[in-house]
Structure formats: C-alpha cells, structure tokens
mmCIF file of C-alpha atoms in Angstrom:
data_model
loop_
_atom_site.group_PDB
_atom_site.id
_atom_site.type_symbol
_atom_site.label_atom_id
_atom_site.label_comp_id
_atom_site.label_asym_id
_atom_site.label_seq_id
_atom_site.Cartn_x
_atom_site.Cartn_y
_atom_site.Cartn_z
ATOM 1 C CA MET A 1 4.744 11.686 27.960
ATOM 2 C CA THR A 2 1.417 11.501 30.115
ATOM 3 C CA LYS A 3 -0.999 8.750 29.252
ATOM 4 C CA GLU A 4 -3.753 11.519 27.773
ATOM 5 C CA ILE A 5 -0.905 12.942 25.485
ATOM 6 C CA GLU A 6 -0.059 9.385 24.355
ATOM 7 C CA SER A 7 -3.861 8.635 24.167
ATOM 8 C CA GLY A 8 -4.381 11.734 22.121
ATOM 9 C CA LEU A 9 -1.504 11.240 19.760
ATOM 10 C CA VAL A 10 -2.899 7.874 18.757
ATOM 11 C CA ILE A 11 -6.229 9.364 18.261
ATOM 12 C CA ASN A 12 -4.846 11.794 16.006
ATOM 13 C CA LEU A 13 -2.804 9.209 14.138
ATOM 14 C CA ILE A 14 -5.983 7.490 13.892
ATOM 15 C CA ASN A 15 -7.749 10.509 12.387
ATOM 16 C CA LEU A 16 -4.811 11.132 10.033
ATOM 17 C CA GLN A 17 -5.202 7.675 8.634
ATOM 18 C CA ASN A 18 -9.008 8.149 7.766
ATOM 19 C CA LYS A 19 -7.981 11.225 6.023
ATOM 20 C CA ILE A 20 -5.376 9.597 4.224
ATOM 21 C CA GLN A 21 -7.586 7.006 3.309
ATOM 22 C CA LYS A 22 -10.530 9.806 1.940
ATOM 23 C CA ARG A 23 -7.834 11.815 0.045
ATOM 24 C CA VAL A 24 -5.670 9.265 -1.408
ATOM 25 C CA GLY A 25 -8.763 6.799 -1.899
ATOM 26 C CA GLY A 26 -10.650 9.336 -3.708
ATOM 27 C CA ALA A 27 -7.894 10.393 -5.872
ATOM 28 C CA LEU A 28 -7.111 6.655 -6.827
ATOM 29 C CA SER A 29 -11.145 5.622 -7.515
ATOM 30 C CA VAL A 30 -10.608 7.496 -10.770
ATOM 31 C CA HIS A 31 -8.178 4.635 -11.941
ATOM 32 C CA GLY A 32 -10.967 2.206 -10.772
ATOM 33 C CA ILE A 33 -8.725 0.887 -7.500
ATOM 34 C CA GLY A 34 -8.923 1.519 -4.049
ATOM 35 C CA LEU A 35 -5.887 2.267 -1.459
ATOM 36 C CA SER A 36 -5.722 -1.612 -0.625
ATOM 37 C CA ASP A 37 -5.326 -2.137 -4.437
ATOM 38 C CA TYR A 38 -2.966 0.271 -4.735
ATOM 39 C CA LEU A 39 -0.708 -0.896 -1.964
ATOM 40 C CA VAL A 40 -0.864 -4.567 -3.498
ATOM 41 C CA LEU A 41 0.092 -3.121 -7.024
ATOM 42 C CA ASN A 42 2.774 -1.128 -5.699
ATOM 43 C CA GLN A 43 4.480 -4.174 -3.711
ATOM 44 C CA LEU A 44 4.554 -6.496 -6.945
ATOM 45 C CA TYR A 45 5.627 -3.360 -9.157
ATOM 46 C CA SER A 46 8.523 -3.136 -6.711
ATOM 47 C CA ALA A 47 9.204 -6.744 -6.381
ATOM 48 C CA PRO A 48 11.913 -8.914 -8.659
ATOM 49 C CA SER A 49 10.263 -9.958 -11.874
ATOM 50 C CA GLU A 50 6.898 -8.289 -10.421
ATOM 51 C CA LYS A 51 5.798 -11.425 -8.659
ATOM 52 C CA MET A 52 5.331 -12.614 -5.145
ATOM 53 C CA ARG A 53 4.336 -15.257 -2.886
ATOM 54 C CA ARG A 54 0.271 -14.299 -1.464
ATOM 55 C CA SER A 55 1.992 -15.022 2.014
ATOM 56 C CA ASP A 56 4.808 -12.527 1.645
ATOM 57 C CA LEU A 57 2.442 -9.980 -0.110
ATOM 58 C CA ALA A 58 -0.056 -10.158 2.868
ATOM 59 C CA GLU A 59 2.902 -9.468 5.501
ATOM 60 C CA ARG A 60 3.902 -6.199 3.303
ATOM 61 C CA VAL A 61 0.429 -4.770 2.941
ATOM 62 C CA GLY A 62 -0.602 -5.460 6.519
ATOM 63 C CA LEU A 63 -3.501 -8.369 5.631
ATOM 64 C CA SER A 64 -3.790 -11.605 6.637
ATOM 65 C CA PRO A 65 -3.174 -14.248 4.239
ATOM 66 C CA SER A 66 -7.079 -14.794 4.013
ATOM 67 C CA GLY A 67 -7.286 -10.910 3.747
ATOM 68 C CA VAL A 68 -5.019 -10.568 1.054
ATOM 69 C CA THR A 69 -6.757 -13.529 -1.051
ATOM 70 C CA ARG A 70 -9.922 -11.668 -0.534
ATOM 71 C CA LEU A 71 -8.470 -8.871 -1.920
ATOM 72 C CA LEU A 72 -6.623 -10.285 -5.002
ATOM 73 C CA ASN A 73 -9.730 -12.174 -6.492
ATOM 74 C CA PRO A 74 -11.739 -9.191 -7.828
ATOM 75 C CA MET A 75 -8.079 -7.686 -8.924
ATOM 76 C CA GLN A 76 -7.615 -10.997 -10.671
ATOM 77 C CA LYS A 77 -11.033 -10.898 -11.944
ATOM 78 C CA ILE A 78 -10.528 -7.550 -13.780
ATOM 79 C CA GLY A 79 -6.914 -8.515 -14.640
ATOM 80 C CA LEU A 80 -4.624 -6.490 -12.495
ATOM 81 C CA VAL A 81 -2.955 -9.671 -11.342
ATOM 82 C CA GLU A 82 -2.349 -12.913 -12.456
ATOM 83 C CA LYS A 83 -1.817 -16.126 -10.224
ATOM 84 C CA GLU A 84 1.003 -18.263 -11.195
ATOM 85 C CA ALA A 85 2.209 -21.531 -10.264
ATOM 86 C CA ASN A 86 5.557 -21.693 -8.281
ATOM 87 C CA PRO A 87 8.308 -23.709 -10.565
ATOM 88 C CA ARG A 88 10.057 -24.668 -7.116
ATOM 89 C CA ASP A 89 6.973 -25.599 -5.023
ATOM 90 C CA ALA A 90 3.696 -26.552 -6.365
ATOM 91 C CA ARG A 91 1.823 -25.820 -2.593
ATOM 92 C CA ILE A 92 2.963 -22.142 -3.110
ATOM 93 C CA SER A 93 1.083 -19.682 -5.773
ATOM 94 C CA LEU A 94 2.424 -16.456 -7.027
ATOM 95 C CA VAL A 95 0.870 -13.422 -7.712
ATOM 96 C CA ALA A 96 2.292 -11.658 -10.782
ATOM 97 C CA LEU A 97 1.526 -7.997 -11.946
ATOM 98 C CA SER A 98 -0.257 -8.122 -15.440
ATOM 99 C CA ILE A 99 0.420 -5.964 -18.048
ATOM 100 C CA THR A 100 -2.932 -4.122 -17.545
ATOM 101 C CA GLY A 101 -1.908 -4.014 -13.562
ATOM 102 C CA LYS A 102 1.529 -2.397 -14.281
ATOM 103 C CA LYS A 103 0.086 0.380 -16.475
ATOM 104 C CA VAL A 104 -3.061 1.290 -14.059
ATOM 105 C CA TYR A 105 -0.240 1.211 -11.281
ATOM 106 C CA GLU A 106 1.705 3.797 -13.039
ATOM 107 C CA GLU A 107 -1.151 6.049 -13.911
ATOM 108 C CA ALA A 108 -2.431 5.580 -10.171
ATOM 109 C CA ARG A 109 0.953 6.452 -8.861
ATOM 110 C CA VAL A 110 0.811 10.173 -10.422
ATOM 111 C CA SER A 111 -2.811 10.599 -8.711
ATOM 112 C CA PHE A 112 -1.330 8.903 -5.626
ATOM 113 C CA GLU A 113 1.998 11.162 -5.295
ATOM 114 C CA HIS A 114 -0.101 14.363 -5.814
ATOM 115 C CA ALA A 115 -2.784 13.797 -3.313
ATOM 116 C CA SER A 116 0.112 12.552 -0.842
ATOM 117 C CA ALA A 117 1.856 16.092 -1.750
ATOM 118 C CA THR A 118 -1.285 18.003 -1.145
ATOM 119 C CA LEU A 119 -2.138 16.415 2.043
ATOM 120 C CA LEU A 120 1.107 16.946 3.527
ATOM 121 C CA ASP A 121 1.986 20.399 2.086
ATOM 122 C CA PRO A 122 0.716 22.360 4.981
ATOM 123 C CA LEU A 123 3.673 20.816 6.846
ATOM 124 C CA GLY A 124 6.559 22.214 4.623
ATOM 125 C CA ALA A 125 9.626 20.377 3.645
ATOM 126 C CA GLU A 126 11.196 20.342 7.048
ATOM 127 C CA LYS A 127 8.583 19.186 9.311
ATOM 128 C CA ARG A 128 7.584 16.235 6.481
ATOM 129 C CA SER A 129 11.150 15.022 6.658
ATOM 130 C CA THR A 130 11.039 15.285 10.650
ATOM 131 C CA LEU A 131 7.632 13.306 10.561
ATOM 132 C CA SER A 132 9.138 10.629 8.166
ATOM 133 C CA GLU A 133 11.932 9.982 10.631
ATOM 134 C CA LEU A 134 9.651 9.560 13.753
ATOM 135 C CA LEU A 135 7.400 7.496 12.087
ATOM 136 C CA LYS A 136 10.224 5.312 11.254
ATOM 137 C CA VAL A 137 11.193 5.043 14.848
ATOM 138 C CA VAL A 138 7.391 3.871 15.550
ATOM 139 C CA LEU A 139 6.950 1.338 12.824
ATOM 140 C CA LYS A 140 10.901 0.423 13.252
ATOM 141 C CA VAL A 141 11.619 0.589 9.545
#
C-alpha cells in the first residue's frame, strides 16, 4: 500500500469517527448524556456487579486515569454512577452503576443501536461484517 493510500485511509477513518460522534452523540443527547458517558455506562453495565476500578474503566474507554476522573465527577453529581470503597484495598476506589444510571443506559442503548444501524446501513450486511473483521485485526480485539 502506498503512503498516500495509507494516509488517505487514516483521514477517512478520522472523518468516520467525527461522523459517528455527531450522529450517535446527537441521538444520545436526548437522554442527557454524551458518547463518552455512554461508553462508561456501557462498560459498567457489562461489568460483574456493575462496578469497576477507575483505572480499569479508564483503560477500557480509552482515557487516562485523570481523564476518566474528570468524566466521572459530573456523572456522579447527576446520579449516574456512584463511588464505592474497595473492601479489599482502601487505596482503590470503585465506580458503580447507579439505579438511575442503569435506567438511562438501557434507554440510551436503544438510541445508540438505532443511530449505529442508520449510520452503517449503506454498507449492507456483508460489507458491515467485513469491516468489523478488518477493524478487529487493526485493533487486535
């Protein structure tokens, strides 16, 4: 692959990321959350006992530990997440999904899934599957 093709591909992926953020973010805004908030709620919803260490959460959503703390503070203030002490280690705090956070996530998930389907619909099922497999290789999932 030539450098121009590789550079163009990366630019197209960045443009796709921007399009995802606008479309999906817009769909989530009716629930009072943004895309980063949704990603945090998604991780907590899927976690055992719906709680995680902040450091693990930061890694899973692609933020620094301080970045996830800045994101979590307003989420905690509006009742989407709760801070819990770790019974095994007082130095480590846990982030837990609140009852309100779980409800908001479940409602927002419908909007997220609809926006995702609408965004990728022009590809058709076979191309969506191929794109998914190619991204797994690049992301090493």
